[in-house]
Coordinates of C-alpha atoms in Angstrom, one line a residue:
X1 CA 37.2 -3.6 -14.7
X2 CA 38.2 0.0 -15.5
X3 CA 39.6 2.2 -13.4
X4 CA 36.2 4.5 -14.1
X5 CA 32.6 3.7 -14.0
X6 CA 29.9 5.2 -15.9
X7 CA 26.7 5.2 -13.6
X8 CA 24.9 4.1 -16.3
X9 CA 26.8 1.2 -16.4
X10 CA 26.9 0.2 -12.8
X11 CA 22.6 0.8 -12.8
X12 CA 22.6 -1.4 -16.1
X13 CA 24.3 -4.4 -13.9
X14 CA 21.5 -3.4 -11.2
X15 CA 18.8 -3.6 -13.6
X16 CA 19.7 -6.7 -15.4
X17 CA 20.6 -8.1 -12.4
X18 CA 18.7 -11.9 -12.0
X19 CA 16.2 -12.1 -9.3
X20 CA 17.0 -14.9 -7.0
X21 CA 15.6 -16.0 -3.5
X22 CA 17.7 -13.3 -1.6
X23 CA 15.6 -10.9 -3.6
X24 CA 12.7 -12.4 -3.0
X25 CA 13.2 -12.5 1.0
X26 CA 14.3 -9.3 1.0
X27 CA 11.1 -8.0 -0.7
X28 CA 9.2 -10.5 2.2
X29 CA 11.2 -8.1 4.5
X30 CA 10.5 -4.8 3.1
X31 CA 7.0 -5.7 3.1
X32 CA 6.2 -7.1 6.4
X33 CA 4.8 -3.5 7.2
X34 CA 2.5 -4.2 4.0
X35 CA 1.3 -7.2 6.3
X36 CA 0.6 -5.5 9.2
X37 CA -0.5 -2.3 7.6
X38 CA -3.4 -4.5 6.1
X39 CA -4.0 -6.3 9.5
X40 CA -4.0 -3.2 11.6
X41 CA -6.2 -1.0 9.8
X42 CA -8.6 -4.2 9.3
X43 CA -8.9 -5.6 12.8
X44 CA -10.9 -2.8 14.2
X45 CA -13.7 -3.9 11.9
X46 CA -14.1 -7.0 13.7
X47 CA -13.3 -5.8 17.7
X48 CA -15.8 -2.6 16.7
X49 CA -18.9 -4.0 18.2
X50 CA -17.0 -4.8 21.2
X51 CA -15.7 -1.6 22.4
X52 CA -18.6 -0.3 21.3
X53 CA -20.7 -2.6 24.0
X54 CA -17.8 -2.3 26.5
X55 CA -17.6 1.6 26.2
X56 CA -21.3 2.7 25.8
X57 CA -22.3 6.2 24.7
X58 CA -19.4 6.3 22.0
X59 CA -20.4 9.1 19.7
X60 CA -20.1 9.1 15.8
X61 CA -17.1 10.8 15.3
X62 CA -15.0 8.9 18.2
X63 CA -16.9 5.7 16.3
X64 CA -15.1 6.9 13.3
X65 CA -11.7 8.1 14.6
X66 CA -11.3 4.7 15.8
X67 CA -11.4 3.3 12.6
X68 CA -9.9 5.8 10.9
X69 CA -7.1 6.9 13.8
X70 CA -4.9 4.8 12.7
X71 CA -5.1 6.4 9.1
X72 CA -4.7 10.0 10.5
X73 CA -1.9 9.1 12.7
X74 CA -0.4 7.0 8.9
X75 CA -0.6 10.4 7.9
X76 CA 1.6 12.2 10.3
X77 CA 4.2 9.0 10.2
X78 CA 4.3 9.6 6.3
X79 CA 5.4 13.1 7.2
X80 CA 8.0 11.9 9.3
X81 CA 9.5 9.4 6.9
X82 CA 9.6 11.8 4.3
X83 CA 11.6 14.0 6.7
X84 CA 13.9 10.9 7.6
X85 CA 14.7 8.9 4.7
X86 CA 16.5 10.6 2.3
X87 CA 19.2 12.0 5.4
X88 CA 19.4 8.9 7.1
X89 CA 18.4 5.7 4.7
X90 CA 15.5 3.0 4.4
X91 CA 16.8 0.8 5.7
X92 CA 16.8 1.6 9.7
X93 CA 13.3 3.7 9.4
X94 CA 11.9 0.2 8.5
X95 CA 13.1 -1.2 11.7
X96 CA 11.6 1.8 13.2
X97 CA 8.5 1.1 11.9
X98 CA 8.7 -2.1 13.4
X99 CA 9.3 -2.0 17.3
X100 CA 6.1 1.2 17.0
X101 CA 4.4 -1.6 15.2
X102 CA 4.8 -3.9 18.1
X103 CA 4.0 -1.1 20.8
X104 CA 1.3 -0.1 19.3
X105 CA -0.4 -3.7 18.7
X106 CA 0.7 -4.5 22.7
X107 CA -0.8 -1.3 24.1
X108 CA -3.8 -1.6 21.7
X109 CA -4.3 -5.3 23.3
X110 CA -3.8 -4.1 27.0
X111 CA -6.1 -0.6 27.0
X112 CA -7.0 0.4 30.3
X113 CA -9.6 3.3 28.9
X114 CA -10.9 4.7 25.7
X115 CA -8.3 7.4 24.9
X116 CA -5.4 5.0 25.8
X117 CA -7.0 3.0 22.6
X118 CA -7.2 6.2 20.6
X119 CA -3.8 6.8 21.5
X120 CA -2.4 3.9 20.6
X121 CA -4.9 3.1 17.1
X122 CA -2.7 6.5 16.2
X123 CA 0.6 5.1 16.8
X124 CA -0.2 2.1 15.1
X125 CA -1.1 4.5 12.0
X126 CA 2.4 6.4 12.5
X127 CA 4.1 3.0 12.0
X128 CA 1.7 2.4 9.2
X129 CA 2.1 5.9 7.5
X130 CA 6.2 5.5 7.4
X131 CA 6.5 2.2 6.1
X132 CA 4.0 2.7 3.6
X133 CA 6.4 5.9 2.7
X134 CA 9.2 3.8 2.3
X135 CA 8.9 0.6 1.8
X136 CA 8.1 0.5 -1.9
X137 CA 10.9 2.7 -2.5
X138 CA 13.3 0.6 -1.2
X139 CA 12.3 -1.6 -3.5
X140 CA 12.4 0.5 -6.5
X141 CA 15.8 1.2 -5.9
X142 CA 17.2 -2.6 -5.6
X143 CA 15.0 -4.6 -8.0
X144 CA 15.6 -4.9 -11.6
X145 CA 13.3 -2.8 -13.8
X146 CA 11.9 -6.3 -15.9
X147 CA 11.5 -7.3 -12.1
X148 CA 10.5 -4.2 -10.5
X149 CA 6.6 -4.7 -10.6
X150 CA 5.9 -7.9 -9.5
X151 CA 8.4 -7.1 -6.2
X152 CA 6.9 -4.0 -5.8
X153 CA 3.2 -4.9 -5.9
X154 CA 4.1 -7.0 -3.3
X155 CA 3.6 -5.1 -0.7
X156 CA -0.1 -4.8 -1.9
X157 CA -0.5 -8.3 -1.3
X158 CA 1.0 -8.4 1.8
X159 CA -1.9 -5.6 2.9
X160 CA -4.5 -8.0 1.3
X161 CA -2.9 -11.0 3.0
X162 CA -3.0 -8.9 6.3
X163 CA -6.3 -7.6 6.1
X164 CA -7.3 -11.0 5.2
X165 CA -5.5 -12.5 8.8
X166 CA -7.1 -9.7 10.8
X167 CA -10.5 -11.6 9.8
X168 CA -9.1 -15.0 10.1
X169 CA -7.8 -14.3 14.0
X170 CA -11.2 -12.5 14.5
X171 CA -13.1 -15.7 13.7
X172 CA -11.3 -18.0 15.5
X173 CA -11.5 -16.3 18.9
X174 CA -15.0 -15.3 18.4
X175 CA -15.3 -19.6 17.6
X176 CA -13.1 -21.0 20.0
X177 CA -13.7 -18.4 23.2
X178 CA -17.0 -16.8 22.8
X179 CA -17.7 -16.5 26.4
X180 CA -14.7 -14.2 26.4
X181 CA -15.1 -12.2 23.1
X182 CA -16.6 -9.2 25.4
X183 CA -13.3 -9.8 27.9
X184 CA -10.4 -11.0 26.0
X185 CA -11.2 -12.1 22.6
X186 CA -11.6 -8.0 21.3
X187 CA -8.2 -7.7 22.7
X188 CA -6.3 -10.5 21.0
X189 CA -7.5 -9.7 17.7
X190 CA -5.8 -6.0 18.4
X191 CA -2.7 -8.0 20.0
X192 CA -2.1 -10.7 17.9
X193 CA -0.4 -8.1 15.4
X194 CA 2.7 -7.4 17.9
X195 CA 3.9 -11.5 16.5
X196 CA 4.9 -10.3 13.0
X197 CA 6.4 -6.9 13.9
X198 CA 8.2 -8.5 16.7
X199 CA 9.4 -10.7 13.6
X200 CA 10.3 -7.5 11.0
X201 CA 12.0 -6.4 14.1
X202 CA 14.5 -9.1 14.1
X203 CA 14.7 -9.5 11.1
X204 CA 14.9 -6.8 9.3
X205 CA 18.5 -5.9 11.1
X206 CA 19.7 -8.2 8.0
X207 CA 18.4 -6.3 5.0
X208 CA 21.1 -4.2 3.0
X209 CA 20.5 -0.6 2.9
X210 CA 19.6 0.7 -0.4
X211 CA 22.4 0.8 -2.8
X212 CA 21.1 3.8 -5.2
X213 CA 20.6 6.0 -2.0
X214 CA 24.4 4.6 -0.4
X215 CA 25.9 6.3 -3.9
X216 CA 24.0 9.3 -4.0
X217 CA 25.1 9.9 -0.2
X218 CA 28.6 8.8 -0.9
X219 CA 28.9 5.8 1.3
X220 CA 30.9 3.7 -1.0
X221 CA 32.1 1.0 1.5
X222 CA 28.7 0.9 2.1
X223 CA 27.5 0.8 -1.2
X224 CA 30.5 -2.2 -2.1
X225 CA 29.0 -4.3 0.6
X226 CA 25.2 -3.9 -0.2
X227 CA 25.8 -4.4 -4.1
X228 CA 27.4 -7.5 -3.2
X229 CA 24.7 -9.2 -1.4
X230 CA 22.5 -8.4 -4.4
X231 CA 25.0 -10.3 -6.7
X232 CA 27.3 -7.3 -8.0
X233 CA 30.6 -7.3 -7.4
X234 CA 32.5 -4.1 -7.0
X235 CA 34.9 -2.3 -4.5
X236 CA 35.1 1.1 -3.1
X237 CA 37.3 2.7 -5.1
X238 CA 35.6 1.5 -8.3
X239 CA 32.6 2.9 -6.7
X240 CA 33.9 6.5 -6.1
X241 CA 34.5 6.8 -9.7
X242 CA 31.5 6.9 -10.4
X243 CA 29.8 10.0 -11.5
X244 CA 26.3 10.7 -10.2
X245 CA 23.6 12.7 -12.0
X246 CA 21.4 13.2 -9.9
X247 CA 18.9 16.0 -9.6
X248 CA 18.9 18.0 -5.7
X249 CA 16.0 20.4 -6.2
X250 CA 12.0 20.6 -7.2
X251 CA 12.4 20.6 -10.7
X252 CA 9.4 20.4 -13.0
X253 CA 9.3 16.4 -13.3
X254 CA 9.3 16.0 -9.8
X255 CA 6.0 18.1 -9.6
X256 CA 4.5 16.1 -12.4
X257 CA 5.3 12.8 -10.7
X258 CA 4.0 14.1 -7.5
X259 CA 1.2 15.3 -9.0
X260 CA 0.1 12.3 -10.9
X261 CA 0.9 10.1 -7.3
X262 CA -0.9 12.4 -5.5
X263 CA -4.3 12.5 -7.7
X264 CA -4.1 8.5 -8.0
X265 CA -3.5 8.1 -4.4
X266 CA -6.3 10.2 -3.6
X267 CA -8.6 8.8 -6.0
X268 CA -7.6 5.3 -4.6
X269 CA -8.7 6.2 -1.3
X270 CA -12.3 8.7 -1.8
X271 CA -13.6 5.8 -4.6
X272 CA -14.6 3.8 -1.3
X273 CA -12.3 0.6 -1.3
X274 CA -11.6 0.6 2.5
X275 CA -15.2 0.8 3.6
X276 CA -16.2 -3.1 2.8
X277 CA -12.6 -3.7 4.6
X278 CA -12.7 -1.2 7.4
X279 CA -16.8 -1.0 8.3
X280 CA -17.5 -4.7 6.5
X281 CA -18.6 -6.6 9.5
X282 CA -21.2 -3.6 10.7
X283 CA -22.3 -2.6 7.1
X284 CA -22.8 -6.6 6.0
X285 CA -24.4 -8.1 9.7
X286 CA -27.6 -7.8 8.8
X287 CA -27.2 -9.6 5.2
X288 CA -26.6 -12.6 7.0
X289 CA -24.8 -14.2 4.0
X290 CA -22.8 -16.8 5.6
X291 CA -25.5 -17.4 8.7
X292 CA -28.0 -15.8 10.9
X293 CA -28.2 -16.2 15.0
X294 CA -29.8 -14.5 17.8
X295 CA -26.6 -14.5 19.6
X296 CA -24.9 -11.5 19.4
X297 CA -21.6 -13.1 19.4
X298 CA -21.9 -15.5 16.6
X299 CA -23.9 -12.8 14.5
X300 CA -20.8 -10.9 14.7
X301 CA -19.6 -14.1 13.9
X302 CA -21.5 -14.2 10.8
X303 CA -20.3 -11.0 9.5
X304 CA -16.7 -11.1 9.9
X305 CA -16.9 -14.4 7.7
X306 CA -18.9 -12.6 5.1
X307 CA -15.6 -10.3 5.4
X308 CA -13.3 -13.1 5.1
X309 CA -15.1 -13.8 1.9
X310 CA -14.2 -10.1 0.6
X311 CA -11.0 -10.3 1.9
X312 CA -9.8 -13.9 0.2
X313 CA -11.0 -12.0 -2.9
X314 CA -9.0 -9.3 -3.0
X315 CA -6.0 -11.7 -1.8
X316 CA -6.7 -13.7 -5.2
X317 CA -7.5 -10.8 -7.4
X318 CA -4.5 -9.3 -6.3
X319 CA -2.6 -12.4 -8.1
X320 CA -3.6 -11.0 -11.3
X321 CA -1.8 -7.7 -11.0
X322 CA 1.4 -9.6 -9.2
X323 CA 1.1 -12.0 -12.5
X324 CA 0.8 -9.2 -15.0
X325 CA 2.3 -5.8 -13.9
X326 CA 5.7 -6.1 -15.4
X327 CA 3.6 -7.6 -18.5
X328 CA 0.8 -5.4 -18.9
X329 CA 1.8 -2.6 -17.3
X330 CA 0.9 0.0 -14.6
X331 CA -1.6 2.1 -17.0
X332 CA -3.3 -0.7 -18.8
X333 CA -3.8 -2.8 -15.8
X334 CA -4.6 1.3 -13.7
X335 CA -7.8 2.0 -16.4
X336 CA -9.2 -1.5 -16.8
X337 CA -9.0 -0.9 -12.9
X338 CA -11.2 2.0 -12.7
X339 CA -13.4 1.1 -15.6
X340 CA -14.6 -2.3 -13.2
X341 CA -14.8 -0.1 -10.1
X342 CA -17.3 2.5 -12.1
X343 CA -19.6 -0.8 -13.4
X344 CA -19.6 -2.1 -10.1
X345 CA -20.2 0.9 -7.9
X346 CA -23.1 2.1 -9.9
X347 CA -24.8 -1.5 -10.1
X348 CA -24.7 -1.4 -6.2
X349 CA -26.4 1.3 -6.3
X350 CA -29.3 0.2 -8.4
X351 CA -29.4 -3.2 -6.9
X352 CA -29.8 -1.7 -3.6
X353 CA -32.6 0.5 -4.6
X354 CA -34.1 -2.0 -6.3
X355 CA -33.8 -3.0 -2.2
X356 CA -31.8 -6.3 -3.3
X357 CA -29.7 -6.4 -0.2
X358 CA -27.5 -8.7 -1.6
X359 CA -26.6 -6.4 -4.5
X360 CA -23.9 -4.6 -1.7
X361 CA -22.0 -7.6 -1.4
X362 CA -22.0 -8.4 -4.9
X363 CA -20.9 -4.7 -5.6
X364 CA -18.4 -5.0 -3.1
X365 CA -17.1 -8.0 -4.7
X366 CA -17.0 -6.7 -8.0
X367 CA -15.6 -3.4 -7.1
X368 CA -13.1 -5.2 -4.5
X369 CA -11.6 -7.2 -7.7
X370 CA -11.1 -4.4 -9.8
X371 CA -9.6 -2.2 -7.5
X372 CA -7.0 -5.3 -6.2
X373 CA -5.7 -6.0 -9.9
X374 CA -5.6 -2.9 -11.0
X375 CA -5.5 0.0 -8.7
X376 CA -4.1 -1.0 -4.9
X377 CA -0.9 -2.2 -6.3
X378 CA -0.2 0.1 -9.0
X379 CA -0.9 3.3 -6.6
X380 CA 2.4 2.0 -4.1
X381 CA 4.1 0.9 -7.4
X382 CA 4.5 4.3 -8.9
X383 CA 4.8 6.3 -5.8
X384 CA 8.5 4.1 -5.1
X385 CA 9.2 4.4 -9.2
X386 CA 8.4 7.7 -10.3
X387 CA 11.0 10.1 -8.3
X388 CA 14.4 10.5 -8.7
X389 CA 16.6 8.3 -5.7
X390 CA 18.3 11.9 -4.4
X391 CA 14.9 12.6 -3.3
X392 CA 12.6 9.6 -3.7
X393 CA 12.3 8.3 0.5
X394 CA 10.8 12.3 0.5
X395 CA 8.7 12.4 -2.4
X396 CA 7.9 8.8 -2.2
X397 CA 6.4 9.9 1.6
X398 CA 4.7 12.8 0.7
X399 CA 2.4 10.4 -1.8
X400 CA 2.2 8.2 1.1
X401 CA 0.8 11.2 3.1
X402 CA -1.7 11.8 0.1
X403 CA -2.8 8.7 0.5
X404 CA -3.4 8.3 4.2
X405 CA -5.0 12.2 4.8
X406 CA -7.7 10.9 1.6
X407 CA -8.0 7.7 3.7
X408 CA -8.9 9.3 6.7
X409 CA -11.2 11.6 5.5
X410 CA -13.6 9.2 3.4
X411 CA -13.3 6.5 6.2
X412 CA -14.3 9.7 9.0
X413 CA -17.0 10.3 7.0
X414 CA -18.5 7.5 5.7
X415 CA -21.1 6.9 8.9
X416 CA -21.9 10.7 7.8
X417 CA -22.6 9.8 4.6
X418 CA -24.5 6.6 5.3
X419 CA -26.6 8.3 7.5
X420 CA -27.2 11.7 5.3
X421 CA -27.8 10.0 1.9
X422 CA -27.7 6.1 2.6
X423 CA -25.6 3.5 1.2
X424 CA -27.2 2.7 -2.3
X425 CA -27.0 7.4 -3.2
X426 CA -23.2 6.2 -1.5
X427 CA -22.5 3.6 -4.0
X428 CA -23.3 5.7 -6.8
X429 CA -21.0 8.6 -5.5
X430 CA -18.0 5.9 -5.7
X431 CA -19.2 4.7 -8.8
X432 CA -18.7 8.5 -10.2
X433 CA -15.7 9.2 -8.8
X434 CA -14.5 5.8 -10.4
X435 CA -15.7 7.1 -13.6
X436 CA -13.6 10.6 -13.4
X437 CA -10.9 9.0 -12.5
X438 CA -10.7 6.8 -15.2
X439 CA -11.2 10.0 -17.9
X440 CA -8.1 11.5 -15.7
X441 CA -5.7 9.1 -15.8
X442 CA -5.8 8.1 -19.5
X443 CA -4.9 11.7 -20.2
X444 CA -1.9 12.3 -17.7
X445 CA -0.9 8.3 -16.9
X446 CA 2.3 7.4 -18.7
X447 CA 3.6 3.4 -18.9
X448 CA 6.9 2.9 -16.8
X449 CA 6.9 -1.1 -17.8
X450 CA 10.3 -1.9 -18.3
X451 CA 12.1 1.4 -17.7
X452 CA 14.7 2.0 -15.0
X453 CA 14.0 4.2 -12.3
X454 CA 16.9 7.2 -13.9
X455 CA 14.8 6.4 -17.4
X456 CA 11.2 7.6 -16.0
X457 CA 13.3 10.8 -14.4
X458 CA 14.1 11.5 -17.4
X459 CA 10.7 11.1 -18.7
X460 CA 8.9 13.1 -16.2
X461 CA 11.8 16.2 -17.1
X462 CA 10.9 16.1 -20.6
X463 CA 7.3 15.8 -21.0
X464 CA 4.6 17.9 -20.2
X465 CA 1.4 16.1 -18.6
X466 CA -0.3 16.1 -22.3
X467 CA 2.6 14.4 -23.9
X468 CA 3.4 11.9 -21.3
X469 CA 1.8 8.7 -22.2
X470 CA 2.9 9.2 -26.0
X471 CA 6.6 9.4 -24.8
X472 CA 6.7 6.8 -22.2
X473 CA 5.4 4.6 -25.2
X474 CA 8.6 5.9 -27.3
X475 CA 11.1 5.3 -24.4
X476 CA 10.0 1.8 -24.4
X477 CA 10.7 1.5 -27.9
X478 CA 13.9 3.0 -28.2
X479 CA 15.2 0.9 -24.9
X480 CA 13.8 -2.5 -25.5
X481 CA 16.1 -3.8 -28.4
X482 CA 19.3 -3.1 -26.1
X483 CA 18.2 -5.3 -23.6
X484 CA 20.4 -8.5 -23.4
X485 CA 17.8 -11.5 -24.2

C-alpha cells in the first residue's frame, strides 16, 4: 500500500466493495425505523373508531391531528436530525430514534386521557421524522453504488412491511379478544410497536458508524475500524493521508438536489398515497369487501382486512422497485410511477361517480402499485444519494422535513376535503397532481443508477436543472467501461 491515498481510490474500494450478509443486516438495522415508521403512522387507522367511541365529541381537526400528529411531530424530529447528524454522526441518532420509538409506543398503549395520546402520537412522529432523515443516508454512504438502490429502497419496504403488521396485529386482537377491543385491544395495537424498537435499541449499539462521514470529520481510528467491518482493510495512518474534497457551504448543486428532493417529496405526499393507509379502515367500512356484520366490532373487523388487502399489495409491488432500481433506474422506474398513479386516480374518480363503490378500492389498488414500485422508494433513495456526505445527514433531513410537513398537511385535510368536495372530485385532484408531476420530473429528474455518491456531486455542480438528465446519461457512459467486470 502506499504511503498516500487518493480518496478516489479509497471510495473506489467502497464502491466496488461485494455485498455480503453483514451488509445486508446492517441495512435490516438501519431500517428497523422504516418498520416502525410504517407501523406507527398505520396503526391509528385501525384503533380510530375506538378512541373515537371511548372519547366522544372528538372534533374534526383533533380527528385529524391524531392521524396526522405523528407526521407533524416527524416533521419537527426531521429538523432535529438535520441539526444532529452531520456534528455528531448516524449512527447514535438512530439509537436515539429508537428508545423515543419505544416511549412513545408504551405511553401511546397506556394513555390516561386524550392529550396524553396527542402527546405521545407526536413523539412517536419525532422518532419517525429523524430516522426517516437519516436512515437512508447512512446507507448511501456504506453501500456500493451497483448496490446502492436495492439497500436503499429497503427501508421503503420495511414501511410497507410495517404498515402491513399494524393491520395484521389490528386483526388479530379485534378476532381473538373482541369483548375487549373497546378496553384493551385499541391499546395493544398502539403498544405492540415498543417490541421492535426495543429490538433496534439493542441492536443497533453494533452498527459501524458511517465511514464517509468518520473521514470527512477526521476520525481515522474510527474510520480504520468501521472500514474493516465492511471488508476494507486499512489503518490510521494510511487513512490520514488521504485528501478530502469535500464541499462545506450551499453551493449551487446542493440547491438543485434539494430542490428536486424537495418537489418529489412533496408531490409524494399531496398525490394522496397515505390516505387508503392512514383513513383505509373508515373510508373502505362501508364497501364491505371482505364481509359485512351488524356488530360494530367485527365491521371494523371487516375493514381493516380490506386494508390488509391494500397493504400486502404495496408490500409485493414494492418487490418490483427492490428488483429493478439499481437496473432500471430511479427516473425510469419515478415516471412510469406517476404515469400509473394519474390512470388510476382519475378512473376512481369516474368509477365512483358512475356510483361504483368498488371503483375506490380498485383505484386504491392501482394507484397503491404504482406509487410502491415507482415512487415511495425512489423519493428516500435520492434524498440519502443526492448530497454531498460533509453535509448529507443535514440536507438529507431537511427533505425528510419536506416530506413529513406535505404529509401532514394533506392527511389534516383530507376529512376537509372529503366533506367539501367528496371522495370521487378528491380522486380526481390526486389524479392531476399525479399528472403535473409526471410533466415535472421528466424535465428536471436526472438518473443516478450506477454513480457514486462524489459522482452525482459533481453532477448536480455542473449542470443546470435543464441539462441534468442529458448529463447524468453521459456520466454513466463515460464511468461504466472502468468498472471491474
Amino acid at each position: 500500500m502506499e504511503s498516500s491515498v487518493r480518496y478516489s481510490e479509497l471510495i473506489e474500494r467502497l464502491d466496488m466493495s461485494k455485498v455480503t450478509r453483514f451488509y445486508w443486516l446492517l441495512t435490516i438495522l438501519a431500517t428497523i425505523g422504516g418498520f416502525l415508521f410504517g407501523y406507527d403512522t398505520a396503526n391509528i387507522g385501525s384503533a380510530l373508531p375506538f378512541i373515537e367511541r371511548i372519547y366522544p365529541g372528538i372534533s374534526g381537526f383533533v380527528e385529524g391531528y391524531l392521524v396526522a400528529g405523528a407526521s407533524l411531530g416527524a416533521g419537527v424530529g426531521a429538523l432535529v436530525a438535520a441539526g444532529l447528524t452531520d456534528r455528531y454522526g448516524r449512527k447514535y441518532l438512530l439509537i436515539a430514534d429508537a428508545a423515543i420509538y419505544a416511549a412513545g409506543a408504551l405511553l401511546s398503549a397506556f394513555t390516561v386521557d386524550l392529550v396524553m395520546l396527542l402527546l405521545s402520537r407526536t413523539l412517536i412522529g419525532i422518532a419517525v421524522g429523524a430516522d426517516s432523515g437519516i436512515a437512508t443516508a447512512y446507507i448511501a454512504e456504506y453501500a456500493p453504488k451497483a448496490k446502492r438502490g436495492t439497500l436503499g429502497i429497503l427501508q421503503q419496504w420495511m414501511i410497507t412491511i410495517g404498515i402491513l403488521g399494524a393491520y395484521l396485529v389490528g386483526m388479530a386482537t379485534l378476532f381473538f379478544a373482541p369483548g375487549l377491543a373497546f378496553k384493551f385491544g385499541w391499546r395493544i395495537m398502539l403498544g405492540v410497536a415498543a417490541i421492535p424498537a426495543a429490538i433496534g435499541l439493542a441492536f443497533r449499539f453494533m452498527m459501524p458508524e458511517s465511514p464517509r462521514w468518520l473521514l470527512v470529520k477526521g476520525k481515522y481510528r474510527e474510520a480504520a475500524t468501521s472500514l474493516k467491518k465492511l471488508g476494507i482493510s486499512m489503518n490510521e495512518e494510511e487513512l490520514k493521508s488521504v485528501k478530502l474534497t469535500q464541499p462545506h457551504g450551499i453551493t449551487p448543486g446542493v440547491k438543485r438536489a434539494l430542490l428536486i428532493v424537495g418537489l418529489f417529496f412533496v408531490f409524494q405526499q399531496i398525490t394522496g398515497i397515505n390516505i387508503p393507509f392512514y383513513y383505509g379502515p373508515v373510508v373502505l367500512q362501508n364497501l364491505h369487501i371482505v364481509g359485512k356484520s351488524t356488530s360494530l366490532v367485527y365491521s371494523i373487523y371487516y375493514s381493516v382486512a380490506a386494508s390488509a388487502i391494500l397493504a400486502i399489495i404495496n408490500v409485493a409491488a414494492t418487490y418490483i422497485g427492490f428488483r429493478y432500481i439499481d437496473s432500471v433506474g430511479r427516473r425510469k422506474l419515478a415516471l412510469m410511477g406517476y404515469a400509473g398513479m394519474t390512470f388510476f386516480g382519475i378512473l376512481g374518480g369516474l368509477l365512483l361517480y358512475l356510483k361504483l363503490d368498488i371503483g375506490l378500492f380498485i383505484a386504491f389498488a392501482g394507484f397503491i402499485i404504482f406509487f410502491a414500485f415507482g415512487v415511495g422508494g425512489t423519493g428516500w433513495m435520492i434524498q440519502g444519494e443526492y448530497f454531498p456526505t460533509s453535509m448529507r445527514g443535514l440536507y438529507a433531513s431537511l427533505g425528510a422535513f419536506i416530506d413529513w410537513i406535505a404529509n401532514f398537511a394533506i392527511v389534516e385535510l383530507f376529512p376537509v376535503m372529503d366533506s367539501a368536495i367528496t371522495i370521487k372530485n378528491v380522486e380526481f385532484v390526486f389524479g392531476i397532481l399525479s399528472l403535473i408531476a409526471l410533466i415535472l420530473f421528466y424535465y428536471i429528474m436526472p438518473e443516478t443508477k450506477g454513480l457514486s455518491v462524489e459522482q452525482i456531486d459533481t453532477l448536480f455542480e455542473n449542470n443546470t436543472l435543464g441539462q441534468m438528465k442529458k448529463a447524468s446519461i453521459s456520466i454513466r457512459n463515460e464511468t461504466a467501461p472502468a468498472d471491474p467486470k
